[in-house]
Coordinates of C-alpha atoms in Angstrom, one line a residue:
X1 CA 118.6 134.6 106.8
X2 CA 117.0 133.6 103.7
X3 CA 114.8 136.5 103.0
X4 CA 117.7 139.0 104.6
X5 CA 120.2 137.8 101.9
X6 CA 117.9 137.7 98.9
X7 CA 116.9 141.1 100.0
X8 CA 120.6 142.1 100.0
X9 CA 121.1 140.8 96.4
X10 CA 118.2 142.6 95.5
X11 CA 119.0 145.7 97.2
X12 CA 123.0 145.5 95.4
X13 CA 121.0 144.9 91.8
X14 CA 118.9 147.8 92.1
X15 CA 122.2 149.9 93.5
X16 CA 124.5 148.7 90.4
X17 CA 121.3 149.6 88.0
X18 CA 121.2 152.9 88.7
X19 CA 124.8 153.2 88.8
X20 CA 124.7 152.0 85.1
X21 CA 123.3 155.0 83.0
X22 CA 121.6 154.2 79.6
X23 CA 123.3 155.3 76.6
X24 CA 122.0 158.1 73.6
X25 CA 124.2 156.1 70.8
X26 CA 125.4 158.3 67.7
X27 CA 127.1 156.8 65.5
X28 CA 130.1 158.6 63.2
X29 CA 131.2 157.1 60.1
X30 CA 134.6 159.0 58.8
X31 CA 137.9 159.0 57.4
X32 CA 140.2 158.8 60.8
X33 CA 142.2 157.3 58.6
X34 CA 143.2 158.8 54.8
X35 CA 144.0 162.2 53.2
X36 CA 141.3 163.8 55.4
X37 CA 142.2 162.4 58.8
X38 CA 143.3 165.3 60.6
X39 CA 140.4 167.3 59.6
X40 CA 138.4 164.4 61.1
X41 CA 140.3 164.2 64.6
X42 CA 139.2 168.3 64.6
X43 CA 135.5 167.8 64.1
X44 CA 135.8 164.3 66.2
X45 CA 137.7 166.6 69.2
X46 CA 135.2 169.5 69.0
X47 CA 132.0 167.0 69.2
X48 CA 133.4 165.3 72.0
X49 CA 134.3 168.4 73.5
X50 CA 130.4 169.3 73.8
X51 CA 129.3 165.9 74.5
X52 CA 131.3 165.4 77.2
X53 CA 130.4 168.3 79.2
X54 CA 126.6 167.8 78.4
X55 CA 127.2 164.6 80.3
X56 CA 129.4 166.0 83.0
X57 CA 126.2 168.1 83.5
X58 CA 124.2 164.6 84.0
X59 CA 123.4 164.1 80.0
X60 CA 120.2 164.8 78.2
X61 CA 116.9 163.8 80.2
X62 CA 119.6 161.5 82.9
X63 CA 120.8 159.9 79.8
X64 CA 124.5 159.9 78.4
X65 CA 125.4 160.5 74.8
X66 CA 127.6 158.3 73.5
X67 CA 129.5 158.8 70.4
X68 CA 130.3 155.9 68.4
X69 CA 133.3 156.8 65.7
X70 CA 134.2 154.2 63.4
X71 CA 136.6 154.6 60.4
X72 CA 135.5 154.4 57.2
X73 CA 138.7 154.7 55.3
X74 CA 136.8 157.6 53.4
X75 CA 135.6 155.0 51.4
X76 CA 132.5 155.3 50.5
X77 CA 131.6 151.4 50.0
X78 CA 133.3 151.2 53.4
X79 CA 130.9 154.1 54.9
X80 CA 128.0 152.2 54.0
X81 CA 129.2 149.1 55.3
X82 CA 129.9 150.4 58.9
X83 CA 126.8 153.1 59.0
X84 CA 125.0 149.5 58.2
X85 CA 126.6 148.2 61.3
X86 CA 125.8 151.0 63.3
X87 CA 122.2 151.0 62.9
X88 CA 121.7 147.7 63.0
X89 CA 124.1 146.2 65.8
X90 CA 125.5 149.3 67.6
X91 CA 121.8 150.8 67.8
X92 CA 122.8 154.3 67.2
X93 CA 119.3 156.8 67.1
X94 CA 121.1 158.6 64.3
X95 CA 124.4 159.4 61.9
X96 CA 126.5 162.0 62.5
X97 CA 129.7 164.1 61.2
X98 CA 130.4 161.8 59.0
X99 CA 133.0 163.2 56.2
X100 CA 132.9 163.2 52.2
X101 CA 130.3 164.4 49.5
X102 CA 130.2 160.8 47.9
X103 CA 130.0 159.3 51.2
X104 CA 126.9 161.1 52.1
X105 CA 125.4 160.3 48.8
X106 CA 125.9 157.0 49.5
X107 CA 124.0 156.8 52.8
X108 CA 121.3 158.1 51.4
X109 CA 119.6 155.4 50.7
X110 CA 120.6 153.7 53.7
X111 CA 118.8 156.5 55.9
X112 CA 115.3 155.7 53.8
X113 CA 116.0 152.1 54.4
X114 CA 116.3 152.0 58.2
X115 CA 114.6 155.6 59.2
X116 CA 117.7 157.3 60.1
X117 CA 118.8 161.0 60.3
X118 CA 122.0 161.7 59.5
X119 CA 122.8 164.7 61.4
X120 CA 125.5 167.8 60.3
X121 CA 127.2 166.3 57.5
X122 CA 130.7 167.3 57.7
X123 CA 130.0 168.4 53.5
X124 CA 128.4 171.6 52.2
X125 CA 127.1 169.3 49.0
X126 CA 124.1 170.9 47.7
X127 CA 122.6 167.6 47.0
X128 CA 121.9 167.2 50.9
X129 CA 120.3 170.3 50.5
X130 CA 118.1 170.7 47.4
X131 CA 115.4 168.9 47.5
X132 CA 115.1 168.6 51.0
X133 CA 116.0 164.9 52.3
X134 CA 113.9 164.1 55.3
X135 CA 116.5 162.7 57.1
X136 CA 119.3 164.9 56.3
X137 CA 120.0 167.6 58.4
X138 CA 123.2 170.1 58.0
X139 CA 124.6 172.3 60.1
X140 CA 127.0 174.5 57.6
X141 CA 126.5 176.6 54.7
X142 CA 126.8 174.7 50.5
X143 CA 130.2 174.0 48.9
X144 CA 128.6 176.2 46.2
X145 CA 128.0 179.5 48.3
X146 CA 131.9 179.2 49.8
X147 CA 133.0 178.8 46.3
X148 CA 131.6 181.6 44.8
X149 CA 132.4 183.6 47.6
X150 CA 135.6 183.3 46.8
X151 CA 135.6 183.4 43.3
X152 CA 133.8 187.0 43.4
X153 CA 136.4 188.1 46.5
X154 CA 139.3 187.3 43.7
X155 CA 137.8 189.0 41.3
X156 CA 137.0 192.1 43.3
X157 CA 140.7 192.8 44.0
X158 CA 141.9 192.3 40.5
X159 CA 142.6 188.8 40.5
X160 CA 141.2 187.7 37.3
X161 CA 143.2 184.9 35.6
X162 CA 142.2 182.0 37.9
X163 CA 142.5 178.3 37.3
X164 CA 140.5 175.5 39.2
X165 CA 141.6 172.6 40.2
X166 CA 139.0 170.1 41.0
X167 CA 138.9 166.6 42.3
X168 CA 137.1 163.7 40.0
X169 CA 134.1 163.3 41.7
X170 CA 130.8 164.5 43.1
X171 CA 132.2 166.6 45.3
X172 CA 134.4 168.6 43.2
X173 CA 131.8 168.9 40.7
X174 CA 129.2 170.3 43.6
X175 CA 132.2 172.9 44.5
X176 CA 133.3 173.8 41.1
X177 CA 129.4 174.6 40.2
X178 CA 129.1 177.4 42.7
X179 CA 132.8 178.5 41.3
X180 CA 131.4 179.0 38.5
X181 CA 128.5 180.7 39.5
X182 CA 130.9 183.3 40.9
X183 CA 133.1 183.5 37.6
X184 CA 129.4 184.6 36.1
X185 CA 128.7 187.2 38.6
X186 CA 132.2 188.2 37.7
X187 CA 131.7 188.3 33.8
X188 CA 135.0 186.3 34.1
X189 CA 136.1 182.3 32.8
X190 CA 138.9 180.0 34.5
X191 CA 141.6 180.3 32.1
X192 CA 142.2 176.7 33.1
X193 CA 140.1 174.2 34.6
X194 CA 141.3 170.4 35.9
X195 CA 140.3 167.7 36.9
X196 CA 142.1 164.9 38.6
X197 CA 141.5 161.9 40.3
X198 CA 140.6 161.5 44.1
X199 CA 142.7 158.9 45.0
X200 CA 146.6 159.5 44.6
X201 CA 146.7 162.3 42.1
X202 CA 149.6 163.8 40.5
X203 CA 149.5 167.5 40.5
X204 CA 153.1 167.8 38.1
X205 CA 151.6 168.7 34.8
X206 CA 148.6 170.6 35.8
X207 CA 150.9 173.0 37.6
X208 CA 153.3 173.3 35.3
X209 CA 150.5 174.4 32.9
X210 CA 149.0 177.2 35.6
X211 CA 152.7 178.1 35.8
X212 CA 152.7 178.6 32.0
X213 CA 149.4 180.2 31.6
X214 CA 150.4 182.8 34.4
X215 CA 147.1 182.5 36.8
X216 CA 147.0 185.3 39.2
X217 CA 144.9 182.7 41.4
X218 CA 144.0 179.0 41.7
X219 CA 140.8 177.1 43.3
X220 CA 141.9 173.8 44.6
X221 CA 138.7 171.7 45.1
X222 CA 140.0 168.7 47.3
X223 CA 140.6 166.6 50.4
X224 CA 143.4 168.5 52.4
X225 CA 146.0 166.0 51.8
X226 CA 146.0 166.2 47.9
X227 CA 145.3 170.3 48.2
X228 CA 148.6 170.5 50.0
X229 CA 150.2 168.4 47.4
X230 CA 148.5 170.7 44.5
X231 CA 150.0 173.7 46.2
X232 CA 153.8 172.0 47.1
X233 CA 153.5 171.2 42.9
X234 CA 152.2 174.4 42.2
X235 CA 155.3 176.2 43.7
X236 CA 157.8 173.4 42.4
X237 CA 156.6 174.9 38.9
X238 CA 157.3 178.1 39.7
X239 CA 153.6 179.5 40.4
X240 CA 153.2 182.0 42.9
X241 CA 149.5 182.0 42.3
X242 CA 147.4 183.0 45.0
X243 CA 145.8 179.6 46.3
X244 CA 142.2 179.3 48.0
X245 CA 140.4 176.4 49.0
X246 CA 137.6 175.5 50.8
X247 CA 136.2 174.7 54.2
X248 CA 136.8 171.0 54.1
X249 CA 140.4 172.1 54.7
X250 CA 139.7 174.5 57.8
X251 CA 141.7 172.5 60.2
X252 CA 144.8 172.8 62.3
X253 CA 145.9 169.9 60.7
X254 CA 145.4 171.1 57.1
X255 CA 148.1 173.8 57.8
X256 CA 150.5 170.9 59.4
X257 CA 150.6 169.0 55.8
X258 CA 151.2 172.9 53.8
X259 CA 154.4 173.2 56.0
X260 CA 156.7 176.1 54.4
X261 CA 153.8 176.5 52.2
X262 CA 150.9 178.0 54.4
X263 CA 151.2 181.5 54.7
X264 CA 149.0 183.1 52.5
X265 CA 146.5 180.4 51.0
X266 CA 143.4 181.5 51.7
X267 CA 140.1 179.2 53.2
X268 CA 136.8 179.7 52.9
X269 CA 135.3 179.6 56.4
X270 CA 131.6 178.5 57.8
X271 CA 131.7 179.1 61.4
X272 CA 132.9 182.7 63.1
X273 CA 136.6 183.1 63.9
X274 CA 137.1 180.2 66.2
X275 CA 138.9 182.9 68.4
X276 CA 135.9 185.6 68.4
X277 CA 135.4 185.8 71.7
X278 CA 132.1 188.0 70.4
X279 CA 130.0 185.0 70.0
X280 CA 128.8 183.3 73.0
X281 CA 129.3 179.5 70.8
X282 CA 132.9 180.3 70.3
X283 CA 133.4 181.2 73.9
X284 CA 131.4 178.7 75.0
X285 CA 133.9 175.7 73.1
X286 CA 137.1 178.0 74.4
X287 CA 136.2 177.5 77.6
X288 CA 135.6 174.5 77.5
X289 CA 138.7 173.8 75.6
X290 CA 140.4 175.4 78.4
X291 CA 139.2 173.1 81.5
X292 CA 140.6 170.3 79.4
X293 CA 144.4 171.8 78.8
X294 CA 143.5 172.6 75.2
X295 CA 145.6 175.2 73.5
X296 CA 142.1 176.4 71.7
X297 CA 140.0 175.6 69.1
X298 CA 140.0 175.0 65.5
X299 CA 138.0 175.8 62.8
X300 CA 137.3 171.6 62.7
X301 CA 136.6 171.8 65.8
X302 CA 133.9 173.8 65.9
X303 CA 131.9 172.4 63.3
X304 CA 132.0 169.3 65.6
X305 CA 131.1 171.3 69.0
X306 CA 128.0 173.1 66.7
X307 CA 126.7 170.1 65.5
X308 CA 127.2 168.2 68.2
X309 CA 124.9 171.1 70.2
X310 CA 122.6 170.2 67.8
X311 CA 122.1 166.9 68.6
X312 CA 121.8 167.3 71.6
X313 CA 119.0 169.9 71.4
X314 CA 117.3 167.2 69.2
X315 CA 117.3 164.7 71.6
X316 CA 116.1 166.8 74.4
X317 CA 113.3 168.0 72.3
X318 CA 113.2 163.9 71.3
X319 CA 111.7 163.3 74.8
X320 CA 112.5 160.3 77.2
X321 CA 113.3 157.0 75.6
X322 CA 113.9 158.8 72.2
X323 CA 113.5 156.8 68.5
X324 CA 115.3 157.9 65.4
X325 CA 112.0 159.0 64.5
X326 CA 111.0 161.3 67.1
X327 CA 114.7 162.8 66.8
X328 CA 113.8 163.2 63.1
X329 CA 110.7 165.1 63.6
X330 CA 112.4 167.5 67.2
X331 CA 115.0 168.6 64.6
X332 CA 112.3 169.2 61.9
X333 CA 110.5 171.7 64.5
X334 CA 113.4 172.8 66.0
X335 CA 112.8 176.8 64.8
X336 CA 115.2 179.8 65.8
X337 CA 117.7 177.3 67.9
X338 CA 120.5 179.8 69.5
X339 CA 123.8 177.9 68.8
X340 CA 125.1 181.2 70.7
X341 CA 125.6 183.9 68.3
X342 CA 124.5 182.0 65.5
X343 CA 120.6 180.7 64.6
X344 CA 119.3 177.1 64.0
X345 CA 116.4 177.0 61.8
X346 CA 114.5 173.3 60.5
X347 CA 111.3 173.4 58.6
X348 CA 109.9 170.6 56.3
X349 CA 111.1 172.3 53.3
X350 CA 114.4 173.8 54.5
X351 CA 116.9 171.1 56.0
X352 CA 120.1 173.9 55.3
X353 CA 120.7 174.7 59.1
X354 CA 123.3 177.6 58.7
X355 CA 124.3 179.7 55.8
X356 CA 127.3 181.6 57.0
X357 CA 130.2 181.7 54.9
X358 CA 133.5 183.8 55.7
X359 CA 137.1 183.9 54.0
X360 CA 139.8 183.3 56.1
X361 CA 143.8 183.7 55.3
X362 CA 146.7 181.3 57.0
X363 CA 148.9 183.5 58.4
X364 CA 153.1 183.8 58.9
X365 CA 152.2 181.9 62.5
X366 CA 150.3 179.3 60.8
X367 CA 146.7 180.5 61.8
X368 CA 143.4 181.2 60.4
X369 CA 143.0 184.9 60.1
X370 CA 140.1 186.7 59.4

């Protein structure tokens, strides 16, 4: 009786072990809270979308992925204090999606510390891109190229008195340098350029004086939450400027906090039209959008499902029992990657992913349009 009831325990240990699947821990430091928190539900929704039918599937060598998203408060003191956390309690294998120019920055030097990648950045700052970081890899196209994109599409139908607006810090700084580099191709100047502070700015007097100066457009370089303030106090003053922002501010939610305001401000785009059916990602994320009662997908979103399809390829290239530093080195070699439509490239001396940029325009049905 002895042996038959030890043998019983035994046999309902092993049963409850194998019913208990080890976890692939990422970890995802962002503002959930804040002026960019809706954009941050996108990208989190879209990553989760991916993840959870890679696990549905039976996960990645019989292991789930687990996302771990904590808030940072787009802080970025805050974002190194919980990315800390997450390496060293939680036990993620890497970052990921994490929002914010000057948050990235600031893990920098926590990813050299403990060995980390930080995968798909939700920030096209060209400092995560030149020189490459070893354990920075993006999954979008630079601030800079979207900004001078824009600046030269402007230009190009006769919009040539254009102000910029840029918030106080790295990344407006990042973003306003490829703005400028599309004002030079132009042969053109801001007639006005702005900056104002990241937290709690007050747009009043700098749109009074676009107003005055009579800008045909204006480049708002910030978090969606004060961009939809700058262009409510834009048309309090009486501008009727054409506004264009950046990708940053390609979200659902983005278009919620314009209200009356949306139709016509135009948003640089780094992913295909999220409803181009034409590329085998963006049906892919639909569909999958679909079995779960989504309504679709958002530009947000798919940044989230691309990277996240990164990630996963990483780890299944990882191996069994994957490190951070055999993730680090599959993404390195990961060469010609086929996100579906759209080509995933690592070497040792290019860390950039993806370089697609596109322009998008909100429409009178609050959408993207291409």
């Amino acid at each position: 009786m002895r042996f038959r009831s030890l043998a019983s325990v035994g046999l309902v240990l092993a049963v409850m072990a194998t019913n208990v699947p080890a976890q692939l821990r990422i970890g995802q430091p962002s503002g959930f809270t804040g002026s960019v928190a809706a954009g941050v539900k996108e990208n989190t929704d879209g990553a989760r979308l991916y993840f959870d039918a890679v696990n549905a599937r039976g996960g990645v060598h019989g292991e789930k992925v687990e996302l771990v998203s904590v808030d940072d408060r787009f802080d970025p003191k805050v974002t190194v204090e919980v990315s800390r956390e997450l390496i060293t309690k939680q036990g993620v294998l890497a970052l990921f999606l994490n929002r914010g120019t000057p948050h990235s920055q600031a893990l920098l030097p926590l990813l050299a510390e403990y060995k980390v990648p930080l995968i798909a950045p939700s920030t096209g700052a060209m400092v995560l891109h030149e020189p490459v970081n070893p354990w920075v890899f993006n999954v979008r196209a630079t601030y800079q190229r979207e900004a001078a994109r824009a600046i030269e599409h402007l230009a190009s139908i006769g919009q040539n008195r254009i102000a910029i607006i840029e918030t106080d810090d790295s990344f407006g700084a990042d973003s306003a340098a490829g703005a400028m580099q599309g004002f030079a191709k132009a042969k053109l100047e801001p007639v006005l350029r702005q900056k104002t502070p990241r937290d709690k700015p007050d747009y009043s007097a700098v749109a009074a004086e676009i107003a005055k100066l009579n800008a045909h457009a204006v480049m708002v370089i910030a978090s969606a939450g004060n961009t939809a303030n700058a262009v409510k106090a834009l048309r309090a003053a009486g501008s009727r400027a054409q506004v264009v922002t950046l990708s940053n501010n390609a979200s659902d939610g983005f278009i919620k906090l314009l209200g009356e305001h949306a139709r016509g401000v135009i948003v640089t785009q780094v992913f295909p039209n999220e409803r181009s059916v034409s590329y085998a990602l963006i049906k892919e994320a639909q569909d999958l959008a679909k079995a779960k009662g989504l309504p679709g997908v958002s530009p947000a979103m798919m940044e989230g499902f691309a990277g996240a399809k990164v990630v996963v390829e990483g780890l299944r290239r990882a191996g069994p029992n994957p490190t951070p530093q055999k993730l680090r080195d599959a993404l390195e070699g990961m060469t010609r990657f086929d996100l579906g439509g759209l080509t995933v490239s690592y070497s040792p001396t290019n860390h950039t992913g993806l370089d697609f940029a596109d322009l998008s325009i909100i429409d009178a049905s609050g959408r993207f349009r291409r």
